[in-house]
């Protein structure tokens, strides 16, 4: 690499290192203000249009069919504007929730189902995941909270989802399922995919807590690191094949006796 290339790389790395912690919160804040304004004004406009239509019809009962139809079209346009604004707001919440979670390293009570739901919404920004993979989501809304940091949990979930995406790239059948449940005092996460299966030796290493695999497909090292990250919360890991599917399970105690040092 040339000296100019080294300089560029160092400055780029410095920018990336501060991007999430320092820049993203400001970007999200600046987007939130006009978005809230658009949503508020859209709903106000809808109310005013409906009120004006009602008043006009009451005062001018002979206004005519065309008049009513024209106002009806305006009303539909306003409703569409509100619907699109709501959809944009949901996407904004997915992005902001993800980046706020990454930046939050405080241990707190978290609902695993809510975290998974947010992660799945964010994952739809991967177009292959959104359009090419058949997804099934089954989340228990009453699963008890676990003690963890949002940063650890969101990185674990996104790494596991991305690994499944990579594993299914060459699969004819692309199916992904994710579920949460409560089992024997544990919050359980179960992920299944139809990607390339892990060899038995690698599955054993993953369950034993090996941080770095000896060899394997792309992204495997990050998968190992992600499961290792959850072990400080005393998570029990299971990995196996079931028919044509890979199965990954993490069982996290609801009442952990203490966090393990990473």
Tab-separated table of C-alpha atoms in Angstrom:
chain	number	residue	atom	x	y	z
A	1	UNK	CA	0.000	0.000	0.000
A	2	UNK	CA	1.295	3.458	-0.884
A	3	UNK	CA	1.827	6.154	1.723
A	4	UNK	CA	-1.266	7.975	0.440
A	5	UNK	CA	-3.237	4.752	0.758
A	6	UNK	CA	-2.030	4.262	4.337
A	7	UNK	CA	-3.025	7.811	5.256
A	8	UNK	CA	-6.471	7.342	3.736
A	9	UNK	CA	-6.918	3.992	5.513
A	10	UNK	CA	-5.952	5.431	8.901
A	11	UNK	CA	-8.326	8.377	8.578
A	12	UNK	CA	-11.111	6.129	7.301
A	13	UNK	CA	-10.632	3.764	10.240
A	14	UNK	CA	-10.714	6.717	12.639
A	15	UNK	CA	-13.985	7.944	11.122
A	16	UNK	CA	-15.558	4.484	11.291
A	17	UNK	CA	-14.454	4.066	14.911
A	18	UNK	CA	-16.396	7.157	15.980
A	19	UNK	CA	-19.322	6.796	13.593
A	20	UNK	CA	-21.719	4.797	15.749
A	21	UNK	CA	-20.891	6.369	19.110
A	22	UNK	CA	-20.530	10.027	18.132
A	23	UNK	CA	-22.234	10.643	14.797
A	24	UNK	CA	-25.223	8.305	14.573
A	25	UNK	CA	-27.082	9.813	17.584
A	26	UNK	CA	-26.901	13.266	15.990
A	27	UNK	CA	-28.017	11.945	12.600
A	28	UNK	CA	-31.010	10.195	14.142
A	29	UNK	CA	-31.925	13.255	16.193
A	30	UNK	CA	-31.834	15.496	13.127
A	31	UNK	CA	-34.000	13.075	11.145
A	32	UNK	CA	-36.495	12.691	13.986
A	33	UNK	CA	-37.484	16.362	14.139
A	34	UNK	CA	-38.709	16.785	10.528
A	35	UNK	CA	-40.235	13.300	10.531
A	36	UNK	CA	-42.297	14.096	13.615
A	37	UNK	CA	-43.310	17.363	11.972
A	38	UNK	CA	-44.452	15.592	8.807
A	39	UNK	CA	-46.505	13.076	10.777
A	40	UNK	CA	-48.111	15.749	12.931
A	41	UNK	CA	-48.964	18.028	10.012
A	42	UNK	CA	-50.313	15.115	7.948
A	43	UNK	CA	-52.782	14.144	10.653
A	44	UNK	CA	-53.751	17.780	11.175
A	45	UNK	CA	-54.331	18.147	7.432
A	46	UNK	CA	-56.513	15.034	7.427
A	47	UNK	CA	-58.663	16.408	10.233
A	48	UNK	CA	-59.043	19.796	8.529
A	49	UNK	CA	-60.022	18.230	5.193
A	50	UNK	CA	-62.641	16.040	6.863
A	51	UNK	CA	-64.030	19.007	8.823
A	52	UNK	CA	-64.238	21.166	5.688
A	53	UNK	CA	-66.017	18.451	3.729
A	54	UNK	CA	-68.551	18.048	6.540
A	55	UNK	CA	-69.175	21.799	6.802
A	56	UNK	CA	-69.512	22.244	3.041
A	57	UNK	CA	-72.008	19.409	2.679
A	58	UNK	CA	-74.006	20.708	5.644
A	59	UNK	CA	-74.169	24.290	4.333
A	60	UNK	CA	-74.414	23.468	0.651
A	61	UNK	CA	-76.422	20.256	0.321
A	62	UNK	CA	-76.642	20.827	-3.438
A	63	UNK	CA	-72.893	21.168	-3.885
A	64	UNK	CA	-72.954	18.386	-6.417
A	65	UNK	CA	-71.543	14.927	-6.897
A	66	UNK	CA	-68.338	16.138	-8.559
A	67	UNK	CA	-67.508	18.345	-5.594
A	68	UNK	CA	-67.896	15.457	-3.155
A	69	UNK	CA	-65.827	13.138	-5.378
A	70	UNK	CA	-62.998	15.675	-5.660
A	71	UNK	CA	-62.847	16.124	-1.916
A	72	UNK	CA	-62.939	12.333	-1.547
A	73	UNK	CA	-59.825	12.047	-3.707
A	74	UNK	CA	-58.052	14.637	-1.578
A	75	UNK	CA	-58.988	12.695	1.543
A	76	UNK	CA	-57.563	9.479	0.074
A	77	UNK	CA	-54.333	11.279	-0.851
A	78	UNK	CA	-53.991	12.575	2.691
A	79	UNK	CA	-54.624	9.095	4.107
A	80	UNK	CA	-51.927	7.680	1.825
A	81	UNK	CA	-49.514	10.393	2.973
A	82	UNK	CA	-50.185	9.500	6.607
A	83	UNK	CA	-49.761	5.783	5.884
A	84	UNK	CA	-46.406	6.353	4.181
A	85	UNK	CA	-45.280	8.657	6.993
A	86	UNK	CA	-46.165	5.949	9.532
A	87	UNK	CA	-44.217	3.386	7.495
A	88	UNK	CA	-41.214	5.702	7.324
A	89	UNK	CA	-41.429	6.255	11.063
A	90	UNK	CA	-41.390	2.479	11.693
A	91	UNK	CA	-38.258	2.156	9.551
A	92	UNK	CA	-36.707	5.055	11.438
A	93	UNK	CA	-37.490	3.314	14.730
A	94	UNK	CA	-35.812	0.130	13.473
A	95	UNK	CA	-32.640	1.993	12.536
A	96	UNK	CA	-32.532	4.179	15.644
A	97	UNK	CA	-33.302	1.237	17.939
A	98	UNK	CA	-30.476	-0.788	16.419
A	99	UNK	CA	-27.849	1.909	16.754
A	100	UNK	CA	-28.925	2.970	20.226
A	101	UNK	CA	-28.712	-0.682	21.304
A	102	UNK	CA	-25.198	-1.052	19.871
A	103	UNK	CA	-24.085	1.964	21.872
A	104	UNK	CA	-25.649	0.832	25.166
A	105	UNK	CA	-23.252	-1.294	27.213
A	106	UNK	CA	-25.134	-1.096	30.509
A	107	UNK	CA	-26.492	-4.315	32.010
A	108	UNK	CA	-30.266	-4.069	32.298
A	109	UNK	CA	-33.448	-6.114	32.146
A	110	UNK	CA	-34.279	-6.913	28.523
A	111	UNK	CA	-37.182	-8.668	26.861
A	112	UNK	CA	-35.704	-11.206	24.463
A	113	UNK	CA	-38.821	-11.266	22.261
A	114	UNK	CA	-38.786	-7.485	21.823
A	115	UNK	CA	-35.091	-7.532	20.958
A	116	UNK	CA	-35.650	-10.260	18.352
A	117	UNK	CA	-38.619	-8.402	16.853
A	118	UNK	CA	-36.556	-5.223	16.486
A	119	UNK	CA	-33.649	-7.171	15.011
A	120	UNK	CA	-35.853	-8.848	12.416
A	121	UNK	CA	-37.291	-5.498	11.341
A	122	UNK	CA	-33.786	-4.105	10.978
A	123	UNK	CA	-32.638	-7.177	9.045
A	124	UNK	CA	-35.175	-6.376	6.336
A	125	UNK	CA	-32.755	-3.660	5.228
A	126	UNK	CA	-30.725	-6.567	3.803
A	127	UNK	CA	-32.638	-6.901	0.549
A	128	UNK	CA	-31.695	-10.562	0.016
A	129	UNK	CA	-33.021	-11.392	3.462
A	130	UNK	CA	-36.223	-9.437	2.838
A	131	UNK	CA	-37.078	-10.734	-0.640
A	132	UNK	CA	-35.367	-14.104	-1.146
A	133	UNK	CA	-35.760	-15.870	2.188
A	134	UNK	CA	-39.002	-17.294	3.535
A	135	UNK	CA	-39.211	-16.280	7.186
A	136	UNK	CA	-41.214	-17.592	10.109
A	137	UNK	CA	-41.274	-15.686	13.400
A	138	UNK	CA	-42.811	-17.027	16.610
A	139	UNK	CA	-42.189	-14.834	19.647
A	140	UNK	CA	-43.538	-15.385	23.141
A	141	UNK	CA	-44.556	-11.903	24.388
A	142	UNK	CA	-44.553	-13.136	27.985
A	143	UNK	CA	-41.008	-14.497	28.027
A	144	UNK	CA	-39.396	-13.188	31.257
A	145	UNK	CA	-36.715	-10.524	31.054
A	146	UNK	CA	-33.025	-11.399	31.151
A	147	UNK	CA	-30.094	-9.366	32.449
A	148	UNK	CA	-27.769	-8.329	29.615
A	149	UNK	CA	-26.486	-5.306	27.765
A	150	UNK	CA	-28.420	-4.197	24.656
A	151	UNK	CA	-25.077	-4.005	22.821
A	152	UNK	CA	-24.195	-7.655	23.483
A	153	UNK	CA	-27.651	-8.958	22.666
A	154	UNK	CA	-28.135	-7.001	19.442
A	155	UNK	CA	-24.681	-7.961	18.137
A	156	UNK	CA	-25.314	-11.614	18.979
A	157	UNK	CA	-28.657	-11.619	17.169
A	158	UNK	CA	-27.453	-9.762	14.078
A	159	UNK	CA	-24.378	-11.979	13.761
A	160	UNK	CA	-26.502	-15.132	13.984
A	161	UNK	CA	-28.981	-13.819	11.397
A	162	UNK	CA	-26.228	-12.739	9.001
A	163	UNK	CA	-24.520	-16.114	9.324
A	164	UNK	CA	-27.766	-17.850	8.374
A	165	UNK	CA	-28.087	-15.523	5.390
A	166	UNK	CA	-24.578	-16.430	4.217
A	167	UNK	CA	-25.147	-20.139	4.816
A	168	UNK	CA	-28.250	-20.063	2.573
A	169	UNK	CA	-26.697	-18.180	-0.332
A	170	UNK	CA	-26.326	-21.303	-2.490
A	171	UNK	CA	-29.346	-23.171	-1.103
A	172	UNK	CA	-32.227	-23.915	-3.448
A	173	UNK	CA	-34.644	-23.703	-0.536
A	174	UNK	CA	-34.132	-20.602	1.619
A	175	UNK	CA	-36.113	-20.830	4.840
A	176	UNK	CA	-35.385	-19.125	8.133
A	177	UNK	CA	-37.269	-19.352	11.407
A	178	UNK	CA	-36.697	-17.711	14.761
A	179	UNK	CA	-38.608	-18.190	18.005
A	180	UNK	CA	-38.474	-17.371	21.700
A	181	UNK	CA	-39.917	-19.269	24.641
A	182	UNK	CA	-39.547	-19.895	28.345
A	183	UNK	CA	-38.166	-23.248	29.372
A	184	UNK	CA	-37.249	-24.268	32.913
A	185	UNK	CA	-36.373	-20.780	34.153
A	186	UNK	CA	-34.565	-19.844	30.962
A	187	UNK	CA	-35.335	-17.517	28.084
A	188	UNK	CA	-34.756	-19.610	24.983
A	189	UNK	CA	-33.865	-18.437	21.502
A	190	UNK	CA	-34.146	-20.935	18.637
A	191	UNK	CA	-32.997	-20.246	15.074
A	192	UNK	CA	-33.331	-22.630	12.128
A	193	UNK	CA	-32.143	-22.252	8.551
A	194	UNK	CA	-31.761	-24.357	5.410
A	195	UNK	CA	-28.168	-23.296	4.797
A	196	UNK	CA	-25.041	-25.389	4.379
A	197	UNK	CA	-24.729	-27.648	7.432
A	198	UNK	CA	-21.917	-27.316	9.930
A	199	UNK	CA	-19.655	-30.380	10.153
A	200	UNK	CA	-20.075	-32.330	13.367
A	201	UNK	CA	-16.633	-31.363	14.679
A	202	UNK	CA	-17.407	-27.657	14.334
A	203	UNK	CA	-20.762	-28.106	16.069
A	204	UNK	CA	-18.998	-29.770	18.989
A	205	UNK	CA	-16.417	-26.968	19.165
A	206	UNK	CA	-19.159	-24.354	19.124
A	207	UNK	CA	-21.026	-26.000	21.987
A	208	UNK	CA	-17.817	-26.433	24.007
A	209	UNK	CA	-17.142	-22.705	23.885
A	210	UNK	CA	-14.199	-22.532	21.499
A	211	UNK	CA	-13.771	-18.858	20.549
A	212	UNK	CA	-12.148	-19.357	17.156
A	213	UNK	CA	-12.851	-22.322	14.841
A	214	UNK	CA	-9.918	-24.103	13.155
A	215	UNK	CA	-11.439	-23.655	9.684
A	216	UNK	CA	-14.789	-23.350	7.995
A	217	UNK	CA	-17.068	-21.303	5.758
A	218	UNK	CA	-17.156	-17.513	5.572
A	219	UNK	CA	-18.438	-15.833	8.714
A	220	UNK	CA	-17.942	-18.895	10.910
A	221	UNK	CA	-15.413	-17.179	13.175
A	222	UNK	CA	-17.922	-14.396	13.899
A	223	UNK	CA	-20.585	-16.977	14.695
A	224	UNK	CA	-18.266	-18.572	17.260
A	225	UNK	CA	-17.490	-15.165	18.762
A	226	UNK	CA	-21.180	-14.296	18.959
A	227	UNK	CA	-22.014	-17.422	20.963
A	228	UNK	CA	-18.956	-16.853	23.154
A	229	UNK	CA	-20.302	-13.378	23.877
A	230	UNK	CA	-23.474	-14.903	25.313
A	231	UNK	CA	-21.607	-17.279	27.576
A	232	UNK	CA	-20.830	-14.473	30.020
A	233	UNK	CA	-24.580	-14.530	30.689
A	234	UNK	CA	-24.300	-18.266	31.428
A	235	UNK	CA	-26.092	-19.163	28.212
A	236	UNK	CA	-26.330	-22.833	27.291
A	237	UNK	CA	-25.648	-23.440	23.603
A	238	UNK	CA	-26.977	-26.231	21.396
A	239	UNK	CA	-26.196	-26.697	17.699
A	240	UNK	CA	-27.457	-29.613	15.639
A	241	UNK	CA	-29.014	-30.654	12.336
A	242	UNK	CA	-32.673	-31.591	12.051
A	243	UNK	CA	-33.540	-32.935	8.628
A	244	UNK	CA	-32.406	-30.343	6.104
A	245	UNK	CA	-32.128	-27.577	8.692
A	246	UNK	CA	-29.451	-26.214	10.962
A	247	UNK	CA	-30.653	-25.526	14.483
A	248	UNK	CA	-29.042	-23.003	16.862
A	249	UNK	CA	-30.323	-22.660	20.420
A	250	UNK	CA	-29.263	-20.299	23.199
A	251	UNK	CA	-30.834	-20.768	26.622
A	252	UNK	CA	-30.193	-17.778	28.872
A	253	UNK	CA	-30.955	-18.017	32.608
A	254	UNK	CA	-33.585	-15.560	33.791
A	255	UNK	CA	-31.904	-15.276	37.167
A	256	UNK	CA	-28.178	-15.360	36.445
A	257	UNK	CA	-26.012	-15.777	39.552
A	258	UNK	CA	-23.471	-13.328	38.153
A	259	UNK	CA	-21.939	-12.295	34.877
A	260	UNK	CA	-18.778	-13.980	33.755
A	261	UNK	CA	-15.881	-11.711	32.910
A	262	UNK	CA	-15.336	-11.464	29.141
